[in-house]
mmCIF file of C-alpha atoms in Angstrom:
data_model
loop_
_atom_site.group_PDB
_atom_site.id
_atom_site.type_symbol
_atom_site.label_atom_id
_atom_site.label_comp_id
_atom_site.label_asym_id
_atom_site.label_seq_id
_atom_site.Cartn_x
_atom_site.Cartn_y
_atom_site.Cartn_z
ATOM 1 C CA MET C 1 7.745 -4.283 -28.864
ATOM 2 C CA SER C 2 5.131 -7.030 -28.730
ATOM 3 C CA ARG C 3 5.698 -10.770 -28.743
ATOM 4 C CA ALA C 4 8.088 -12.114 -31.366
ATOM 5 C CA GLY C 5 9.555 -8.622 -31.760
ATOM 6 C CA THR C 6 6.635 -7.332 -33.836
ATOM 7 C CA ALA C 7 5.843 -3.649 -33.455
ATOM 8 C CA VAL C 8 2.764 -2.903 -31.348
ATOM 9 C CA LEU C 9 -0.024 -1.106 -33.184
ATOM 10 C CA TRP C 10 -1.493 1.647 -31.015
ATOM 11 C CA THR C 11 -4.886 3.234 -31.524
ATOM 12 C CA LEU C 12 -6.404 6.354 -30.037
ATOM 13 C CA GLY C 13 -9.276 4.335 -28.615
ATOM 14 C CA ALA C 14 -7.498 1.844 -26.355
ATOM 15 C CA PRO C 15 -4.086 0.305 -25.704
ATOM 16 C CA PRO C 16 -3.301 -3.022 -27.361
ATOM 17 C CA ALA C 17 -3.466 -6.281 -25.439
ATOM 18 C CA ASP C 18 0.340 -6.540 -25.376
ATOM 19 C CA TYR C 19 2.714 -3.656 -24.714
ATOM 20 C CA VAL C 20 5.529 -2.432 -22.498
ATOM 21 C CA LEU C 21 5.301 0.783 -20.489
ATOM 22 C CA GLY C 22 8.708 2.058 -19.499
ATOM 23 C CA HIS C 23 10.364 4.688 -17.321
ATOM 24 C CA VAL C 24 7.609 5.154 -14.737
ATOM 25 C CA ARG C 25 7.629 5.399 -10.976
ATOM 26 C CA ALA C 26 5.489 2.373 -10.157
ATOM 27 C CA VAL C 27 3.469 2.656 -6.932
ATOM 28 C CA LEU C 28 3.237 -0.820 -5.448
ATOM 29 C CA PRO C 29 1.296 -1.639 -2.262
ATOM 30 C CA ASP C 30 4.462 -1.471 -0.134
ATOM 31 C CA ARG C 31 6.910 0.718 -2.053
ATOM 32 C CA VAL C 32 7.610 2.889 -5.073
ATOM 33 C CA VAL C 33 9.835 1.384 -7.768
ATOM 34 C CA GLU C 34 11.770 4.176 -9.437
ATOM 35 C CA ASN C 35 12.355 3.970 -13.192
ATOM 36 C CA ALA C 36 10.188 0.871 -13.537
ATOM 37 C CA ARG C 37 9.003 -1.102 -16.533
ATOM 38 C CA ILE C 38 5.526 -2.642 -16.695
ATOM 39 C CA VAL C 39 4.998 -5.482 -19.157
ATOM 40 C CA VAL C 40 1.394 -6.122 -20.242
ATOM 41 C CA ARG C 41 0.271 -9.354 -21.892
ATOM 42 C CA ASP C 42 -3.323 -10.130 -22.914
ATOM 43 C CA GLY C 43 -4.510 -7.062 -21.032
ATOM 44 C CA ARG C 44 -2.963 -8.150 -17.748
ATOM 45 C CA ILE C 45 0.226 -7.223 -15.963
ATOM 46 C CA ALA C 46 2.954 -9.775 -16.601
ATOM 47 C CA GLU C 47 5.820 -8.024 -14.832
ATOM 48 C CA VAL C 48 6.687 -4.938 -12.803
ATOM 49 C CA ALA C 49 10.449 -4.489 -12.407
ATOM 50 C CA PRO C 50 13.256 -1.960 -12.737
ATOM 51 C CA HIS C 51 13.674 -0.851 -16.335
ATOM 52 C CA PRO C 52 16.688 -2.731 -17.815
ATOM 53 C CA ALA C 53 19.399 -0.399 -19.033
ATOM 54 C CA GLY C 54 19.295 0.070 -22.792
ATOM 55 C CA SER C 55 15.968 -1.732 -23.290
ATOM 56 C CA VAL C 56 13.234 -0.238 -25.465
ATOM 57 C CA SER C 57 9.597 0.169 -24.410
ATOM 58 C CA ASP C 58 6.471 0.742 -26.486
ATOM 59 C CA VAL C 59 5.444 3.711 -24.345
ATOM 60 C CA ASP C 60 7.695 6.039 -22.386
ATOM 61 C CA GLY C 61 6.157 7.077 -19.078
ATOM 62 C CA ALA C 62 8.530 10.047 -18.786
ATOM 63 C CA GLY C 63 9.052 9.550 -15.060
ATOM 64 C CA LEU C 64 5.357 9.895 -14.158
ATOM 65 C CA LEU C 65 3.921 7.981 -11.232
ATOM 66 C CA CYS C 66 2.030 4.877 -12.358
ATOM 67 C CA LEU C 67 -0.886 3.782 -10.178
ATOM 68 C CA PRO C 68 -3.490 1.074 -10.541
ATOM 69 C CA GLY C 69 -6.803 2.446 -11.798
ATOM 70 C CA ALA C 70 -8.859 3.885 -8.947
ATOM 71 C CA VAL C 71 -11.843 1.873 -7.711
ATOM 72 C CA ASP C 72 -14.739 4.025 -6.498
ATOM 73 C CA LEU C 73 -16.968 2.120 -4.080
ATOM 74 C CA HIS C 74 -19.639 4.804 -3.736
ATOM 75 C CA SER C 75 -20.442 7.448 -6.339
ATOM 76 C CA ASP C 76 -23.623 9.521 -6.397
ATOM 77 C CA GLY C 77 -22.345 11.520 -9.344
ATOM 78 C CA LEU C 78 -24.478 9.891 -12.055
ATOM 79 C CA GLU C 79 -27.796 10.865 -10.488
ATOM 80 C CA ARG C 80 -26.508 14.438 -10.421
ATOM 81 C CA GLU C 81 -25.161 14.239 -13.969
ATOM 82 C CA VAL C 82 -28.606 13.415 -15.344
ATOM 83 C CA LEU C 83 -30.058 16.470 -13.590
ATOM 84 C CA PRO C 84 -27.380 19.190 -13.820
ATOM 85 C CA ARG C 85 -29.988 21.796 -12.840
ATOM 86 C CA PRO C 86 -33.433 21.442 -11.289
ATOM 87 C CA ALA C 87 -35.922 20.529 -14.055
ATOM 88 C CA ALA C 88 -33.077 20.398 -16.619
ATOM 89 C CA ARG C 89 -32.880 16.631 -17.109
ATOM 90 C CA VAL C 90 -30.674 15.201 -19.854
ATOM 91 C CA PRO C 91 -30.994 11.703 -21.409
ATOM 92 C CA TRP C 92 -29.554 8.894 -19.291
ATOM 93 C CA GLU C 93 -27.470 7.622 -22.200
ATOM 94 C CA PHE C 94 -25.792 11.005 -22.502
ATOM 95 C CA ALA C 95 -25.433 11.390 -18.734
ATOM 96 C CA ILE C 96 -23.475 8.164 -18.341
ATOM 97 C CA LEU C 97 -21.122 9.056 -21.207
ATOM 98 C CA SER C 98 -20.639 12.556 -19.834
ATOM 99 C CA PHE C 99 -19.931 11.236 -16.355
ATOM 100 C CA GLU C 100 -17.607 8.611 -17.788
ATOM 101 C CA GLY C 101 -15.431 11.434 -19.104
ATOM 102 C CA LYS C 102 -15.141 12.874 -15.601
ATOM 103 C CA LEU C 103 -14.258 9.477 -14.184
ATOM 104 C CA ARG C 104 -11.525 8.942 -16.757
ATOM 105 C CA ALA C 105 -10.081 12.372 -16.076
ATOM 106 C CA ALA C 106 -10.039 11.462 -12.382
ATOM 107 C CA GLY C 107 -8.180 8.176 -12.936
ATOM 108 C CA VAL C 108 -11.207 6.048 -12.007
ATOM 109 C CA THR C 109 -11.440 2.806 -13.981
ATOM 110 C CA THR C 110 -14.033 0.988 -11.836
ATOM 111 C CA VAL C 111 -17.053 2.736 -10.347
ATOM 112 C CA PHE C 112 -20.014 1.653 -8.245
ATOM 113 C CA HIS C 113 -22.883 4.011 -8.994
ATOM 114 C CA GLY C 114 -25.212 4.639 -6.066
ATOM 115 C CA ALA C 115 -28.685 3.396 -7.024
ATOM 116 C CA SER C 116 -30.958 4.812 -4.323
ATOM 117 C CA PHE C 117 -33.934 2.597 -3.588
ATOM 118 C CA GLU C 118 -36.180 5.084 -1.861
ATOM 119 C CA GLU C 119 -39.142 7.307 -2.509
ATOM 120 C CA GLY C 120 -38.751 10.885 -1.396
ATOM 121 C CA ALA C 121 -36.071 13.491 -1.083
ATOM 122 C CA SER C 122 -32.591 13.593 0.327
ATOM 123 C CA PRO C 123 -31.315 17.010 1.385
ATOM 124 C CA ALA C 124 -29.883 17.654 -2.077
ATOM 125 C CA THR C 125 -31.711 15.329 -4.470
ATOM 126 C CA VAL C 126 -35.273 14.233 -5.151
ATOM 127 C CA ARG C 127 -35.154 10.462 -5.513
ATOM 128 C CA SER C 128 -37.656 7.915 -6.744
ATOM 129 C CA VAL C 129 -37.808 4.210 -7.475
ATOM 130 C CA ALA C 130 -38.683 4.985 -11.105
ATOM 131 C CA SER C 131 -35.559 7.116 -11.550
ATOM 132 C CA THR C 132 -33.402 4.464 -9.895
ATOM 133 C CA ARG C 133 -34.705 1.822 -12.284
ATOM 134 C CA GLU C 134 -33.711 4.109 -15.152
ATOM 135 C CA LEU C 135 -30.220 4.519 -13.678
ATOM 136 C CA CYS C 136 -29.795 0.751 -13.335
ATOM 137 C CA ALA C 137 -30.905 0.244 -16.929
ATOM 138 C CA ALA C 138 -28.501 2.914 -18.198
ATOM 139 C CA VAL C 139 -25.571 1.299 -16.378
ATOM 140 C CA ALA C 140 -26.471 -2.146 -17.746
ATOM 141 C CA ALA C 141 -26.856 -0.781 -21.282
ATOM 142 C CA ARG C 142 -23.428 0.896 -21.283
ATOM 143 C CA GLY C 143 -21.687 -2.466 -21.368
ATOM 144 C CA PRO C 144 -17.886 -2.804 -21.693
ATOM 145 C CA GLY C 145 -16.035 0.450 -22.170
ATOM 146 C CA PRO C 146 -13.245 2.642 -20.856
ATOM 147 C CA VAL C 147 -14.757 2.462 -17.342
ATOM 148 C CA ASP C 148 -16.142 -0.622 -15.590
ATOM 149 C CA HIS C 149 -19.615 0.561 -14.509
ATOM 150 C CA ARG C 150 -21.194 -1.292 -11.573
ATOM 151 C CA LEU C 151 -23.950 -0.665 -9.028
ATOM 152 C CA LEU C 152 -24.061 0.038 -5.312
ATOM 153 C CA HIS C 153 -27.642 -0.638 -4.259
ATOM 154 C CA ARG C 154 -28.542 1.925 -1.591
ATOM 155 C CA LEU C 155 -31.602 0.935 0.409
ATOM 156 C CA ASP C 156 -33.338 3.486 2.598
ATOM 157 C CA VAL C 157 -34.501 1.095 5.311
ATOM 158 C CA ARG C 158 -37.549 3.211 6.129
ATOM 159 C CA SER C 159 -38.836 3.358 2.559
ATOM 160 C CA PRO C 160 -41.483 0.687 1.856
ATOM 161 C CA GLU C 161 -41.369 1.515 -1.859
ATOM 162 C CA GLY C 162 -37.596 1.149 -1.918
ATOM 163 C CA LEU C 163 -37.688 -2.177 -0.069
ATOM 164 C CA SER C 164 -40.331 -3.552 -2.435
ATOM 165 C CA ALA C 165 -38.357 -2.481 -5.519
ATOM 166 C CA LEU C 166 -35.090 -3.971 -4.260
ATOM 167 C CA ARG C 167 -36.821 -7.244 -3.379
ATOM 168 C CA GLU C 168 -38.187 -7.321 -6.911
ATOM 169 C CA ARG C 169 -34.749 -6.667 -8.389
ATOM 170 C CA PHE C 170 -33.126 -9.520 -6.465
ATOM 171 C CA THR C 171 -35.965 -12.005 -6.997
ATOM 172 C CA GLY C 172 -34.844 -14.662 -9.438
ATOM 173 C CA ALA C 173 -31.354 -13.167 -9.778
ATOM 174 C CA ALA C 174 -28.924 -15.711 -11.156
ATOM 175 C CA PRO C 175 -26.340 -16.915 -8.611
ATOM 176 C CA GLY C 176 -22.621 -16.761 -9.258
ATOM 177 C CA GLY C 177 -20.149 -13.991 -9.920
ATOM 178 C CA ILE C 178 -19.360 -11.172 -7.517
ATOM 179 C CA PRO C 179 -22.149 -10.680 -4.938
ATOM 180 C CA ALA C 180 -24.065 -7.425 -5.415
ATOM 181 C CA LEU C 181 -23.056 -4.528 -3.173
ATOM 182 C CA VAL C 182 -25.919 -3.326 -0.994
ATOM 183 C CA SER C 183 -25.686 -0.441 1.455
ATOM 184 C CA HIS C 184 -28.460 0.065 3.994
ATOM 185 C CA GLU C 185 -28.944 3.561 5.321
ATOM 186 C CA ASP C 186 -31.235 5.673 7.451
ATOM 187 C CA HIS C 187 -30.855 9.415 7.023
ATOM 188 C CA THR C 188 -33.540 10.368 9.525
ATOM 189 C CA PRO C 189 -32.292 13.525 11.305
ATOM 190 C CA GLY C 190 -31.305 13.023 14.916
ATOM 191 C CA GLN C 191 -29.240 9.857 14.353
ATOM 192 C CA GLY C 192 -26.626 8.426 12.014
ATOM 193 C CA GLN C 193 -24.980 10.950 9.702
ATOM 194 C CA TYR C 194 -27.212 13.722 11.027
ATOM 195 C CA ALA C 195 -27.039 12.955 14.742
ATOM 196 C CA ASP C 196 -26.982 16.718 15.199
ATOM 197 C CA ARG C 197 -30.113 17.665 13.285
ATOM 198 C CA THR C 198 -28.990 21.267 12.851
ATOM 199 C CA TYR C 199 -26.619 20.125 10.086
ATOM 200 C CA PHE C 200 -29.564 18.607 8.242
ATOM 201 C CA GLU C 201 -31.568 21.781 8.745
ATOM 202 C CA ARG C 202 -28.769 23.907 7.284
ATOM 203 C CA PHE C 203 -28.445 21.558 4.329
ATOM 204 C CA VAL C 204 -32.185 21.718 3.617
ATOM 205 C CA SER C 205 -32.231 25.479 4.043
ATOM 206 C CA SER C 206 -29.342 26.035 1.634
ATOM 207 C CA THR C 207 -30.484 23.590 -1.059
ATOM 208 C CA ARG C 208 -34.218 24.370 -1.036
ATOM 209 C CA GLY C 209 -34.319 28.052 -0.221
ATOM 210 C CA MET C 210 -36.112 27.617 3.104
ATOM 211 C CA THR C 211 -35.918 29.969 6.037
ATOM 212 C CA ASP C 212 -34.479 28.613 9.288
ATOM 213 C CA ASP C 213 -37.989 28.239 10.744
ATOM 214 C CA GLU C 214 -39.254 26.467 7.632
ATOM 215 C CA ALA C 215 -36.288 24.094 7.723
ATOM 216 C CA ARG C 216 -36.926 23.233 11.382
ATOM 217 C CA ASP C 217 -40.614 22.567 10.667
ATOM 218 C CA HIS C 218 -39.676 20.429 7.677
ATOM 219 C CA VAL C 219 -37.298 18.311 9.755
ATOM 220 C CA ASP C 220 -39.896 17.944 12.541
ATOM 221 C CA ARG C 221 -42.418 16.592 10.027
ATOM 222 C CA LEU C 222 -39.830 14.324 8.456
ATOM 223 C CA ILE C 223 -38.933 12.741 11.806
ATOM 224 C CA VAL C 224 -42.601 12.053 12.609
ATOM 225 C CA GLU C 225 -43.256 10.576 9.166
ATOM 226 C CA ARG C 226 -40.223 8.340 9.288
ATOM 227 C CA ASP C 227 -40.916 7.148 12.825
ATOM 228 C CA ASP C 228 -44.140 5.700 11.413
ATOM 229 C CA ASN C 229 -41.969 3.453 9.219
ATOM 230 C CA LEU C 230 -39.965 1.781 11.978
ATOM 231 C CA PRO C 231 -41.619 -1.603 11.192
ATOM 232 C CA VAL C 232 -40.352 -1.262 7.606
ATOM 233 C CA ARG C 233 -36.851 -0.694 8.953
ATOM 234 C CA ALA C 234 -36.987 -3.892 11.020
ATOM 235 C CA GLU C 235 -38.249 -5.883 8.033
ATOM 236 C CA ALA C 236 -35.570 -4.472 5.727
ATOM 237 C CA LEU C 237 -32.692 -5.213 8.114
ATOM 238 C CA GLU C 238 -33.884 -8.788 8.714
ATOM 239 C CA TRP C 239 -34.177 -9.439 4.966
ATOM 240 C CA LEU C 240 -30.775 -7.922 4.178
ATOM 241 C CA GLY C 241 -29.164 -9.887 6.992
ATOM 242 C CA GLY C 242 -30.457 -13.130 5.519
ATOM 243 C CA LEU C 243 -29.063 -12.267 2.086
ATOM 244 C CA ALA C 244 -25.692 -11.215 3.522
ATOM 245 C CA ARG C 245 -25.252 -14.290 5.705
ATOM 246 C CA SER C 246 -26.083 -16.538 2.744
ATOM 247 C CA GLY C 247 -23.443 -14.821 0.597
ATOM 248 C CA ALA C 248 -25.995 -13.520 -1.906
ATOM 249 C CA ILE C 249 -24.948 -9.897 -1.324
ATOM 250 C CA ARG C 250 -21.996 -7.982 0.092
ATOM 251 C CA LEU C 251 -23.531 -5.757 2.764
ATOM 252 C CA LEU C 252 -22.404 -2.266 3.757
ATOM 253 C CA GLY C 253 -23.638 -0.470 6.861
ATOM 254 C CA HIS C 254 -24.002 3.247 6.136
ATOM 255 C CA ASP C 255 -23.087 5.794 8.833
ATOM 256 C CA PRO C 256 -22.585 3.507 11.858
ATOM 257 C CA ALA C 257 -22.110 5.632 14.965
ATOM 258 C CA SER C 258 -21.163 3.265 17.798
ATOM 259 C CA ALA C 259 -19.522 -0.024 18.698
ATOM 260 C CA ALA C 260 -22.995 -1.419 19.427
ATOM 261 C CA GLU C 261 -24.080 -0.627 15.857
ATOM 262 C CA ILE C 262 -20.960 -2.352 14.548
ATOM 263 C CA ASP C 263 -21.835 -5.453 16.593
ATOM 264 C CA GLU C 264 -25.285 -5.399 14.981
ATOM 265 C CA LEU C 265 -23.687 -5.040 11.549
ATOM 266 C CA VAL C 266 -21.435 -8.031 12.143
ATOM 267 C CA ALA C 267 -24.371 -10.126 13.339
ATOM 268 C CA ARG C 268 -26.207 -9.109 10.165
ATOM 269 C CA GLY C 269 -23.352 -10.409 8.047
ATOM 270 C CA ALA C 270 -22.023 -7.059 6.848
ATOM 271 C CA ALA C 271 -18.542 -6.787 5.364
ATOM 272 C CA ILE C 272 -18.057 -3.008 5.242
ATOM 273 C CA ALA C 273 -18.604 -0.054 7.563
ATOM 274 C CA GLU C 274 -19.330 2.804 5.175
ATOM 275 C CA PHE C 275 -18.738 6.385 6.358
ATOM 276 C CA PRO C 276 -18.627 5.687 10.116
ATOM 277 C CA THR C 277 -19.540 8.865 11.934
ATOM 278 C CA THR C 278 -17.330 8.339 15.008
ATOM 279 C CA ARG C 279 -13.833 7.079 15.789
ATOM 280 C CA GLU C 280 -15.425 4.564 18.163
ATOM 281 C CA ALA C 281 -17.423 2.992 15.332
ATOM 282 C CA ALA C 282 -14.426 2.891 12.989
ATOM 283 C CA ALA C 283 -12.202 1.276 15.631
ATOM 284 C CA ALA C 284 -14.846 -1.299 16.474
ATOM 285 C CA ALA C 285 -15.275 -2.093 12.782
ATOM 286 C CA ARG C 286 -11.563 -2.760 12.329
ATOM 287 C CA ASP C 287 -11.495 -4.838 15.514
ATOM 288 C CA ARG C 288 -14.313 -6.954 14.067
ATOM 289 C CA GLY C 289 -12.604 -7.390 10.697
ATOM 290 C CA LEU C 290 -14.740 -5.026 8.625
ATOM 291 C CA TRP C 291 -13.423 -2.762 5.883
ATOM 292 C CA VAL C 292 -13.823 0.911 6.756
ATOM 293 C CA VAL C 293 -14.673 3.408 4.007
ATOM 294 C CA ALA C 294 -14.584 7.195 4.380
ATOM 295 C CA GLY C 295 -15.395 9.962 1.938
ATOM 296 C CA ALA C 296 -12.626 11.570 -0.106
ATOM 297 C CA PRO C 297 -14.342 15.002 0.174
ATOM 298 C CA ASN C 298 -14.061 14.675 3.961
ATOM 299 C CA VAL C 299 -10.269 14.395 3.592
ATOM 300 C CA LEU C 300 -10.076 17.239 1.075
ATOM 301 C CA ARG C 301 -12.154 19.584 3.228
ATOM 302 C CA GLY C 302 -10.298 18.713 6.405
ATOM 303 C CA GLY C 303 -13.401 17.267 8.054
ATOM 304 C CA SER C 304 -16.978 16.093 7.689
ATOM 305 C CA HIS C 305 -19.570 18.565 6.387
ATOM 306 C CA SER C 306 -21.998 17.251 9.018
ATOM 307 C CA GLY C 307 -19.738 17.396 12.065
ATOM 308 C CA ASN C 308 -18.703 13.738 12.103
ATOM 309 C CA VAL C 309 -15.266 12.131 12.458
ATOM 310 C CA SER C 310 -12.456 13.276 10.177
ATOM 311 C CA GLY C 311 -11.316 10.854 7.478
ATOM 312 C CA THR C 312 -7.778 12.146 7.957
ATOM 313 C CA GLU C 313 -7.889 11.195 11.631
ATOM 314 C CA LEU C 314 -9.087 7.690 10.740
ATOM 315 C CA ALA C 315 -6.241 7.315 8.238
ATOM 316 C CA ALA C 316 -3.671 8.568 10.755
ATOM 317 C CA ARG C 317 -4.867 6.009 13.309
ATOM 318 C CA GLY C 318 -4.713 3.153 10.798
ATOM 319 C CA LEU C 319 -8.479 2.669 10.894
ATOM 320 C CA LEU C 320 -9.205 3.475 7.260
ATOM 321 C CA THR C 321 -9.055 0.861 4.506
ATOM 322 C CA ALA C 322 -10.658 2.696 1.569
ATOM 323 C CA LEU C 323 -11.837 6.068 0.317
ATOM 324 C CA ALA C 324 -14.896 6.655 -1.871
ATOM 325 C CA SER C 325 -15.664 9.712 -3.982
ATOM 326 C CA ASP C 326 -19.243 10.052 -2.653
ATOM 327 C CA TYR C 327 -20.111 12.972 -4.950
ATOM 328 C CA LEU C 328 -16.688 14.152 -6.229
ATOM 329 C CA PRO C 329 -14.818 11.723 -8.555
ATOM 330 C CA SER C 330 -11.799 14.010 -8.861
ATOM 331 C CA GLY C 331 -11.435 13.869 -5.088
ATOM 332 C CA LEU C 332 -10.256 10.251 -4.936
ATOM 333 C CA VAL C 333 -6.683 10.527 -6.215
ATOM 334 C CA ALA C 334 -6.406 14.070 -4.841
ATOM 335 C CA ALA C 335 -7.338 12.955 -1.321
ATOM 336 C CA ALA C 336 -4.845 10.102 -1.433
ATOM 337 C CA PHE C 337 -2.014 12.405 -2.497
ATOM 338 C CA LEU C 338 -3.008 14.970 0.114
ATOM 339 C CA LEU C 339 -2.712 12.358 2.875
ATOM 340 C CA ALA C 340 0.733 11.402 1.578
ATOM 341 C CA SER C 341 1.978 14.972 1.104
ATOM 342 C CA ARG C 342 1.044 15.838 4.683
ATOM 343 C CA GLY C 343 2.809 12.765 6.020
ATOM 344 C CA VAL C 344 -0.366 11.211 7.399
ATOM 345 C CA VAL C 345 0.475 7.943 5.630
ATOM 346 C CA SER C 346 3.030 6.867 3.021
ATOM 347 C CA LEU C 347 2.279 7.289 -0.674
ATOM 348 C CA PRO C 348 1.798 3.518 -1.260
ATOM 349 C CA THR C 349 -0.589 3.329 1.708
ATOM 350 C CA ALA C 350 -2.502 6.384 0.515
ATOM 351 C CA VAL C 351 -2.805 5.073 -3.052
ATOM 352 C CA ALA C 352 -4.010 1.720 -1.709
ATOM 353 C CA LEU C 353 -6.968 3.496 -0.116
ATOM 354 C CA VAL C 354 -8.359 4.254 -3.574
ATOM 355 C CA THR C 355 -7.095 1.126 -5.343
ATOM 356 C CA ALA C 356 -6.304 -2.139 -3.534
ATOM 357 C CA GLY C 357 -8.310 -1.339 -0.402
ATOM 358 C CA ALA C 358 -11.395 -0.372 -2.365
ATOM 359 C CA ALA C 359 -11.072 -3.379 -4.701
ATOM 360 C CA ASP C 360 -10.707 -5.789 -1.781
ATOM 361 C CA ALA C 361 -13.715 -4.295 -0.018
ATOM 362 C CA ALA C 362 -15.803 -4.831 -3.159
ATOM 363 C CA GLY C 363 -14.592 -8.410 -3.537
ATOM 364 C CA LEU C 364 -12.661 -7.683 -6.757
ATOM 365 C CA ASP C 365 -9.367 -9.562 -6.603
ATOM 366 C CA ASP C 366 -8.365 -8.933 -10.222
ATOM 367 C CA ARG C 367 -7.502 -5.219 -9.902
ATOM 368 C CA GLY C 368 -6.212 -2.512 -7.604
ATOM 369 C CA ARG C 369 -2.544 -3.520 -7.584
ATOM 370 C CA LEU C 370 0.437 -3.332 -9.909
ATOM 371 C CA ALA C 371 1.112 -7.049 -9.653
ATOM 372 C CA ALA C 372 1.466 -9.961 -12.038
ATOM 373 C CA GLY C 373 -1.902 -11.380 -13.077
ATOM 374 C CA THR C 374 -4.006 -8.322 -12.329
ATOM 375 C CA ARG C 375 -5.814 -6.209 -14.912
ATOM 376 C CA ALA C 376 -3.641 -3.668 -16.662
ATOM 377 C CA ASP C 377 -5.744 -0.702 -15.542
ATOM 378 C CA LEU C 378 -2.961 1.877 -15.348
ATOM 379 C CA VAL C 379 -3.065 5.565 -14.471
ATOM 380 C CA LEU C 380 -0.158 7.939 -15.080
ATOM 381 C CA VAL C 381 -0.064 10.847 -12.644
ATOM 382 C CA HIS C 382 2.031 13.969 -12.196
ATOM 383 C CA PRO C 383 2.233 14.422 -8.420
ATOM 384 C CA GLY C 384 1.794 18.208 -8.450
ATOM 385 C CA ASP C 385 2.212 20.615 -5.568
ATOM 386 C CA PRO C 386 -0.077 20.080 -3.813
ATOM 387 C CA TRP C 387 -2.581 18.585 -6.273
ATOM 388 C CA PRO C 388 -1.897 15.643 -8.591
ATOM 389 C CA VAL C 389 -2.831 15.731 -12.267
ATOM 390 C CA VAL C 390 -3.936 12.592 -14.133
ATOM 391 C CA ARG C 391 -2.002 12.584 -17.424
ATOM 392 C CA SER C 392 -3.199 9.347 -18.991
ATOM 393 C CA VAL C 393 -5.352 6.290 -18.357
ATOM 394 C CA LEU C 394 -4.613 2.926 -19.970
ATOM 395 C CA ARG C 395 -7.442 0.537 -19.225
ATOM 396 C CA ALA C 396 -7.294 -3.111 -20.178
ATOM 397 C CA GLU C 397 -9.981 -4.140 -22.652
ATOM 398 C CA THR C 398 -10.370 -7.610 -21.114
ATOM 399 C CA ALA C 399 -13.313 -9.447 -19.654
#
């Protein structure tokens, strides 16, 4: 029932501003409340408490687990959605709606789409500044909807075209609001994510149909070309550091590999160590007060695809504060439940990795928890054995 005892009118498009969800297992940051009731007012949670005996709710949760909506800090899925096959591009407007369906099915209610400011090719994707501008425009045009679409600006620090385009995007940007997320990265083989260049060679060989010799020659040329852009890297890091220290952006360091790199990140004003490649880097990041983000696919696979540190190990050691989907939206909730089912961490701690931890890292204090005052972004999940199934998503239609 709504206020004043008036029946709540439900629609198929979205939940009403006021309703009561009953008989759920509410996953709070520190515990699970069995047979809970969640009261929603004006699109925000007003109360989470045991369901009073004999009381009536507007929606019966049928004993399902209720989680906050997942917050995905790093998703490269949209740039793949627009190009489902090589040379088979679909319209951006369709791609974002199509991808939105996958996010909803995965229990993701807030997503940061990776917008790659670079000119050239990653191992799996050909990227360009022009395509990135189109992605940014598509995200802005989507507006309010069943998923909160945001941007993670990914700057390749050795790309002069990418640096120029990102400078242009931030020039004259209006202050206020949540600072933009910016991740700086350098995927040159032989360091960072691909410290062992053979992983990069295998990736190139498998995705581009090259022989082993052709892949080695390609990587050799790539290293030489990118070494010529070391001055661009220095310029990019100095500029980003200035923006981060001023509070204009929230800076992420992509693939840090050592404590020394973490020290450099901290000096630069970074807030987040994204996908650290070693336990040393992750530990140093936590010691220095940074959030640490790992990839959900890493947890699902049982390890990194490029030979780096295991996300499960980081979680077990208490070094992990958030998981990101990277390229697999359905992996977020699944990875959290896998960590809990294996006893690596408790269920509330695991769920926090894809909700509260991710929201805090992004600077979003209005979501990620089942707590009074937060957005009523609710996900109902059947735990499964071993994989969870998202049964329903109720996202608040509030500003």
